[in-house]
Short mmCIF file of C-alpha atoms and ligand atoms in Angstrom, two decimals:
data_model
loop_
_atom_site.label_atom_id
_atom_site.label_comp_id
_atom_site.label_asym_id
_atom_site.label_seq_id
_atom_site.Cartn_x
_atom_site.Cartn_y
_atom_site.Cartn_z
CA MET A 1 99.31 35.12 192.48
CA GLU A 2 97.91 37.39 189.79
CA PRO A 3 94.98 39.49 190.95
CA GLN A 4 91.66 38.80 189.28
CA SER A 5 90.44 41.42 186.85
CA PRO A 6 87.31 43.24 187.99
CA PHE A 7 86.26 43.57 184.34
CA LYS A 8 84.32 40.99 182.34
CA PRO A 9 86.43 39.01 179.83
CA GLY A 10 84.42 40.44 176.91
CA THR A 11 84.76 44.08 177.99
CA LEU A 12 86.90 44.89 174.95
CA ALA A 13 85.43 42.36 172.49
CA HIS A 14 85.52 43.56 168.87
CA ARG A 15 88.22 46.11 169.63
CA VAL A 16 91.54 46.10 167.76
CA ALA A 17 94.45 47.68 169.60
CA LEU A 18 97.93 48.73 168.56
CA VAL A 19 100.35 48.92 171.50
CA THR A 20 103.65 50.62 170.68
CA GLY A 21 106.46 49.41 172.93
CA GLY A 22 104.25 46.36 173.51
CA GLY A 23 107.06 43.82 173.42
CA SER A 24 108.17 44.12 177.02
CA GLY A 25 107.51 45.60 180.45
CA ILE A 26 104.40 47.67 181.01
CA GLY A 27 103.53 47.65 177.30
CA LEU A 28 103.52 43.84 177.20
CA GLU A 29 101.24 43.65 180.24
CA ILE A 30 98.89 46.20 178.67
CA ALA A 31 98.80 44.13 175.47
CA ARG A 32 98.18 40.96 177.49
CA GLN A 33 95.31 42.45 179.47
CA LEU A 34 93.67 44.04 176.43
CA GLY A 35 93.79 40.58 174.82
CA LEU A 36 92.43 38.83 177.93
CA HIS A 37 89.50 41.26 177.84
CA GLY A 38 88.64 40.37 174.26
CA ALA A 39 90.64 42.76 172.06
CA LYS A 40 92.73 41.75 169.08
CA VAL A 41 96.19 43.18 169.68
CA VAL A 42 99.10 44.29 167.54
CA ILE A 43 102.34 45.01 169.39
CA SER A 44 105.18 47.01 167.91
CA GLY A 45 108.76 47.62 168.93
CA ARG A 46 112.33 47.98 167.72
CA ARG A 47 113.72 44.60 168.77
CA GLU A 48 112.54 41.65 166.68
CA ALA A 49 113.68 38.98 169.15
CA VAL A 50 111.80 40.72 171.96
CA LEU A 51 108.66 40.90 169.81
CA ARG A 52 108.96 37.20 168.95
CA ASP A 53 109.23 36.28 172.65
CA ALA A 54 106.30 38.56 173.46
CA CYS A 55 104.11 36.85 170.86
CA GLN A 56 104.95 33.51 172.45
CA THR A 57 104.09 34.87 175.89
CA LEU A 58 100.81 36.29 174.64
CA GLY A 59 100.30 33.05 172.76
CA ALA A 60 96.88 33.90 171.38
CA GLU A 61 95.52 33.88 167.86
CA GLY A 62 94.43 37.48 168.14
CA VAL A 63 97.97 38.84 168.43
CA ALA A 64 100.36 40.14 165.80
CA ALA A 65 103.72 41.88 166.05
CA HIS A 66 105.26 44.49 163.80
CA TRP A 67 108.77 45.82 163.89
CA GLY A 68 108.99 49.60 163.78
CA ASP A 69 110.49 52.71 165.33
CA VAL A 70 107.94 55.35 166.39
CA ARG A 71 110.47 58.07 165.60
CA ARG A 72 109.92 57.30 161.90
CA TYR A 73 106.54 58.37 160.62
CA GLU A 74 106.58 55.84 157.80
CA ASP A 75 107.02 53.02 160.35
CA CYS A 76 103.94 54.25 162.20
CA GLU A 77 101.94 54.39 158.98
CA ARG A 78 102.97 50.81 158.26
CA MET A 79 102.04 49.63 161.79
CA ALA A 80 98.57 51.16 161.55
CA ALA A 81 98.04 49.81 158.03
CA GLU A 82 99.15 46.33 159.04
CA ALA A 83 96.79 46.32 162.04
CA VAL A 84 93.89 47.16 159.74
CA ALA A 85 95.02 44.59 157.15
CA ARG A 86 95.29 41.86 159.76
CA PHE A 87 92.18 42.51 161.87
CA GLY A 88 89.97 44.68 159.64
CA ARG A 89 90.01 47.84 161.76
CA LEU A 90 91.92 49.81 164.35
CA ASP A 91 90.09 51.52 167.20
CA THR A 92 92.57 51.59 170.08
CA LEU A 93 96.11 52.95 170.16
CA VAL A 94 98.29 52.71 173.25
CA ASN A 95 101.40 54.89 172.98
CA CYS A 96 103.75 53.07 175.34
CA ALA A 97 107.08 53.26 173.47
CA ALA A 98 109.52 55.27 175.59
CA GLY A 99 113.21 55.72 176.20
CA ASN A 100 114.97 56.95 179.28
CA PHE A 101 118.17 56.99 181.32
CA LEU A 102 119.55 58.99 184.20
CA SER A 103 121.73 61.93 183.31
CA PRO A 104 122.66 65.20 184.97
CA ALA A 105 121.52 67.95 182.59
CA GLU A 106 125.04 69.39 182.28
CA GLN A 107 126.33 66.03 181.02
CA LEU A 108 123.44 65.31 178.67
CA SER A 109 124.26 65.82 174.99
CA SER A 110 121.90 67.58 172.66
CA ASN A 111 121.42 64.27 170.86
CA GLY A 112 120.62 62.48 174.14
CA PHE A 113 117.93 65.06 174.90
CA ARG A 114 116.58 64.86 171.35
CA THR A 115 116.54 61.05 171.37
CA VAL A 116 114.22 60.85 174.38
CA LEU A 117 112.02 63.70 173.09
CA GLU A 118 111.77 61.90 169.76
CA ILE A 119 110.88 58.50 171.15
CA ASP A 120 108.35 59.75 173.70
CA ALA A 121 106.83 62.95 172.34
CA LEU A 122 107.37 62.76 168.58
CA GLY A 123 106.66 59.02 168.70
CA THR A 124 103.31 59.64 170.42
CA PHE A 125 102.37 62.21 167.80
CA ASN A 126 103.60 60.05 164.90
CA ALA A 127 101.66 56.97 165.96
CA SER A 128 98.51 58.99 166.74
CA ARG A 129 98.67 60.91 163.47
CA ALA A 130 99.41 57.81 161.42
CA ALA A 131 96.50 55.94 163.03
CA PHE A 132 94.11 58.88 162.76
CA GLU A 133 92.20 57.81 159.63
CA ALA A 134 91.73 54.27 160.90
CA LEU A 135 90.67 55.50 164.34
CA ARG A 136 88.25 57.99 162.82
CA ALA A 137 86.81 55.31 160.54
CA SER A 138 86.01 53.15 163.56
CA GLY A 139 83.73 55.87 164.98
CA ASP A 140 84.42 54.78 168.58
CA ALA A 141 88.14 54.98 169.20
CA CYS A 142 90.54 55.77 171.97
CA ILE A 143 94.19 56.67 172.31
CA ILE A 144 95.97 56.01 175.60
CA ASN A 145 99.28 57.81 176.15
CA ILE A 146 101.53 56.28 178.78
CA SER A 147 103.15 59.16 180.61
CA MET A 148 104.94 59.69 183.93
CA THR A 149 104.73 62.02 186.93
CA LEU A 150 108.33 63.30 186.70
CA HIS A 151 107.32 66.75 185.49
CA TYR A 152 104.57 67.51 188.01
CA GLY A 153 107.29 68.87 190.21
CA ALA A 154 110.85 68.36 189.01
CA THR A 155 112.88 65.16 189.09
CA TRP A 156 116.65 64.87 189.51
CA TRP A 157 118.58 63.73 186.39
CA GLN A 158 115.42 63.59 184.32
CA ALA A 159 115.35 66.90 182.42
CA HIS A 160 114.99 65.09 179.08
CA ALA A 161 112.25 62.64 180.14
CA SER A 162 110.40 65.32 182.11
CA ALA A 163 110.29 67.57 179.04
CA ALA A 164 109.22 64.63 176.88
CA LYS A 165 106.39 63.52 179.16
CA ALA A 166 105.18 67.10 179.64
CA ALA A 167 104.82 67.19 175.85
CA VAL A 168 102.99 63.84 175.89
CA ASP A 169 100.50 65.17 178.46
CA ALA A 170 99.99 68.29 176.36
CA LEU A 171 99.22 66.06 173.37
CA THR A 172 96.72 64.10 175.46
CA ARG A 173 94.85 67.33 176.14
CA SER A 174 95.17 68.74 172.62
CA LEU A 175 94.00 65.56 170.91
CA GLY A 176 91.25 65.20 173.51
CA LEU A 177 90.13 68.67 172.51
CA GLU A 178 90.43 68.30 168.75
CA TRP A 179 89.62 64.66 168.02
CA GLY A 180 86.57 64.09 170.20
CA HIS A 181 84.69 65.52 167.24
CA TYR A 182 85.79 62.45 165.23
CA GLY A 183 84.76 59.93 167.87
CA ILE A 184 88.29 59.55 169.21
CA ARG A 185 88.85 59.85 172.95
CA THR A 186 92.38 60.51 174.19
CA ALA A 187 93.51 59.74 177.72
CA GLY A 188 96.76 59.30 179.55
CA VAL A 189 98.00 56.97 182.27
CA ALA A 190 100.87 58.20 184.45
CA PRO A 191 102.50 55.31 186.31
CA GLY A 192 104.49 55.81 189.50
CA PRO A 193 107.23 53.38 190.57
CA ILE A 194 106.31 49.99 189.08
CA GLU A 195 108.18 46.95 190.35
CA GLY A 196 110.21 44.77 188.01
CA THR A 197 110.30 47.15 185.05
CA ALA A 198 113.15 48.35 182.83
CA GLY A 199 112.25 51.85 183.94
CA MET A 200 112.92 51.02 187.61
CA ALA A 201 116.13 49.18 186.73
CA LYS A 202 117.32 52.23 184.81
CA LEU A 203 116.11 54.97 187.09
CA ALA A 204 116.80 53.27 190.44
CA PRO A 205 119.77 50.98 189.63
CA SER A 206 121.17 48.62 192.25
CA GLY A 207 123.70 50.31 194.46
CA GLY A 208 121.51 53.38 194.19
CA ALA A 209 117.83 53.61 194.90
CA GLY A 210 117.36 50.11 193.48
CA SER A 211 119.12 48.31 196.31
CA ALA A 212 116.97 46.34 198.74
CA THR A 213 117.14 48.99 201.45
CA ALA A 214 116.49 51.79 199.02
CA ALA A 215 113.57 49.88 197.43
CA ALA A 216 112.06 49.52 200.90
CA SER A 217 112.58 53.19 201.59
CA MET A 218 111.00 54.03 198.22
CA SER A 219 107.95 51.96 199.18
CA GLY A 220 107.93 53.88 202.46
CA ALA A 221 107.65 57.10 200.47
CA ILE A 222 104.49 55.90 198.74
CA PRO A 223 101.36 56.61 200.80
CA LEU A 224 99.87 53.23 199.84
CA GLY A 225 103.00 51.57 201.22
CA HIS A 226 104.15 49.59 198.19
CA MET A 227 105.27 49.95 194.59
CA GLY A 228 102.79 49.44 191.78
CA ARG A 229 102.47 46.39 189.55
CA ARG A 230 102.36 46.30 185.76
CA TRP A 231 98.87 44.89 186.28
CA ASP A 232 97.75 48.16 187.93
CA ILE A 233 98.72 50.12 184.82
CA ALA A 234 97.13 47.59 182.48
CA MET A 235 93.85 47.69 184.43
CA ALA A 236 93.79 51.48 184.16
CA CYS A 237 94.15 51.04 180.39
CA VAL A 238 91.38 48.43 180.22
CA PHE A 239 89.12 50.85 182.10
CA LEU A 240 90.01 53.80 179.87
CA CYS A 241 89.42 51.76 176.71
CA SER A 242 86.12 50.42 178.00
CA PRO A 243 82.62 51.87 177.60
CA ALA A 244 82.79 52.80 181.30
CA ALA A 245 85.15 55.63 180.28
CA ALA A 246 82.98 56.84 177.38
CA PHE A 247 82.89 60.43 178.72
CA ILE A 248 86.58 60.67 179.65
CA THR A 249 88.90 62.44 177.24
CA GLY A 250 91.89 64.77 177.51
CA HIS A 251 92.63 63.52 181.02
CA THR A 252 95.68 61.75 182.42
CA LEU A 253 94.99 59.27 185.19
CA VAL A 254 97.78 59.07 187.77
CA VAL A 255 98.39 55.50 188.96
CA ASP A 256 101.15 55.94 191.52
CA GLY A 257 99.82 55.35 195.03
CA ALA A 258 100.12 59.17 195.47
CA GLU A 259 103.94 58.88 195.25
CA TRP A 260 104.46 62.11 193.29
CA MET A 261 102.74 64.32 195.84
CA CYS A 262 104.26 62.64 198.88
CA LYS A 263 106.58 64.66 201.15
CA PRO A 264 107.63 63.45 204.60
CA PRO A 265 105.47 65.00 207.33
CA LEU A 266 107.11 67.76 209.38
CA VAL A 267 105.56 66.28 212.53
CA PRO A 268 105.36 62.46 212.86
CA ARG A 269 101.81 61.03 213.04
CA ALA A 270 102.25 59.79 216.61
CA MET A 271 103.13 63.29 217.79
CA VAL A 272 100.63 65.40 215.84
CA THR A 273 97.83 65.56 218.40
CA ARG A 274 100.09 66.22 221.38
CA VAL A 275 102.16 68.87 219.58
CA SER A 276 99.12 70.52 218.05
CA ARG A 277 97.19 70.67 221.34
CA GLY A 278 100.26 72.07 223.06
CA VAL A 279 100.76 74.78 220.44
CA GLU A 280 97.08 75.62 220.55
CA ALA A 281 97.01 75.80 224.33
CA LYS A 282 100.03 78.12 224.31
CA SER A 283 98.56 80.38 221.66
CA ARG A 284 95.27 80.62 223.53
CA ALA A 285 97.09 81.43 226.77
CA VAL A 286 99.04 84.19 225.00
CA GLY A 287 95.83 85.42 223.36
CA LEU A 288 93.95 85.56 226.66
CA ALA A 289 96.81 87.28 228.47
CA GLY A 290 97.31 89.77 225.62
CA GLY A 291 93.63 90.53 225.13
CA GLY A 292 93.47 89.02 221.66
CA GLY A 293 97.01 89.16 220.19
CA ASP A 294 96.90 88.75 216.43
CA GLY A 295 93.83 86.54 217.03
CA GLY A 296 93.29 85.99 213.28
CA GLY A 297 90.70 88.73 213.47
CA GLY A 298 92.35 90.92 210.84
CA GLY A 299 92.59 93.91 213.13
CA GLY A 300 88.90 94.06 213.98
CA ALA A 301 87.28 93.53 217.36
CA PRO A 302 88.75 90.60 219.35
CA LYS A 303 86.75 87.39 218.86
CA SER A 304 84.99 85.73 221.75
CA ARG A 305 87.16 82.92 223.14
CA LEU A 306 84.43 81.27 225.14
N1 LIG B 401 123.47 58.96 179.75
C1 LIG B 401 123.66 60.03 178.95
N2 LIG B 401 123.43 59.99 177.60
C2 LIG B 401 123.00 58.83 177.08
C3 LIG B 401 122.79 57.68 177.86
C4 LIG B 401 123.04 57.78 179.25
N3 LIG B 401 122.84 56.73 180.07
N4 LIG B 401 122.33 56.68 177.05
C5 LIG B 401 122.30 57.20 175.80
N5 LIG B 401 122.69 58.48 175.84
C6 LIG B 401 122.85 59.38 174.70
C7 LIG B 401 123.89 58.82 173.76
O1 LIG B 401 125.20 59.12 174.22
C8 LIG B 401 123.51 59.52 172.46
O2 LIG B 401 123.96 60.84 172.44
P1 LIG B 401 125.37 61.25 171.66
O3 LIG B 401 125.14 60.88 170.22
O4 LIG B 401 125.50 62.71 171.85
O5 LIG B 401 126.44 60.45 172.30
C9 LIG B 401 122.00 59.60 172.55
O6 LIG B 401 121.65 59.44 173.92
C10 LIG B 401 121.31 58.54 171.74
O7 LIG B 401 121.79 57.29 172.18
P2 LIG B 401 121.65 55.97 171.30
O8 LIG B 401 122.16 54.83 172.10
O9 LIG B 401 122.26 56.23 169.96
O10 LIG B 401 120.07 55.93 171.07
P3 LIG B 401 119.16 54.70 170.80
O11 LIG B 401 118.06 55.19 169.94
O12 LIG B 401 119.90 53.51 170.33
O13 LIG B 401 118.59 54.33 172.25
C11 LIG B 401 117.85 55.05 174.42
C12 LIG B 401 117.67 55.15 172.91
C13 LIG B 401 119.18 55.66 174.79
C14 LIG B 401 116.73 55.84 175.09
C15 LIG B 401 117.86 53.59 174.89
O14 LIG B 401 118.07 53.55 176.26
C16 LIG B 401 116.58 52.84 174.55
O15 LIG B 401 116.44 52.35 173.46
N6 LIG B 401 115.64 52.77 175.49
C17 LIG B 401 114.35 52.09 175.33
C18 LIG B 401 113.97 51.35 176.55
C19 LIG B 401 113.85 52.21 177.78
O16 LIG B 401 114.60 53.15 177.99
N7 LIG B 401 112.93 51.89 178.64
C20 LIG B 401 112.72 52.62 179.86
C21 LIG B 401 111.56 53.53 179.74
S1 LIG B 401 111.24 54.38 181.27
#
């Protein structure tokens, strides 16, 4: 059963949002939730049939779809213009269009690298730049860039997407810095593993990390114990678009159950206290016998051990 939104249905009333990559997956759920919270929504994407199906799913009067490729600046100009023509203004842009696949860096062609950089990084700039005048005219606008956590450390077979999302995060900060002056906030959302998405199917395909056992072990590597839902990402976007986030700009919100920072513990939880007490007792015994040992005292007088 779908969780209930903690936000009021009218939280985003009077807002008009353009969601690139809004025809499927996380983008579609973002578009759906923005609409359910009162926004008029324009979705864009490269596949007309997918956009048609998405409009049927969204099924509301306040939804429009426009074909376009974010790699082409003129397409982005057209999307922004059509959103204004249809709904009278544009005050919210969600940059969700992305492309990805697994590839070892030594097998990745220059064009493969460029393609992902162009969809994710150039596409985010193109859509933001093309929407700028409309966003500025609204006087109370926000841009949400959908990112990832791949590049916080380094991720196997993801050199292209890591570079692309690092650029997206840099844009989030730069536009946050430069466009606040115009009444445009810029924020990012960095999803972790989200169940049932094209991203998971591509990055953890069945037979690999997408198999049932591997999916369970992936959940085990997330401190919250489960993968995220598209709904979790959409709610983060509703929050960031809402007046509750009026003082947030230039920041990327990680929505991943702490997956990216999770390493297996060197000592299992059940053993920590026993092992730690044992180590401590031994070190104290050595310290007492040796009259201080290294004692952590930095070479000064031995500390009192009483
Ligand atoms: N491994 C290595 N290289 C790959 C690849 C793969 N799995 N898939 C595509 N490429 C390379 C192609 O070989 C090509 O390079 P080349 O000309 O040197 O051969 C380059 O990437 C462009 O591929 P192409 O299929 O022409 O690009 P496209 O614009 O039609 O598609 C993709 C872009 C490849 C990113 C495609 O997967 C896509 O449209 N994705 C959108 C949806 C998506 O990925 N969602 C998940 C987001 S996490």
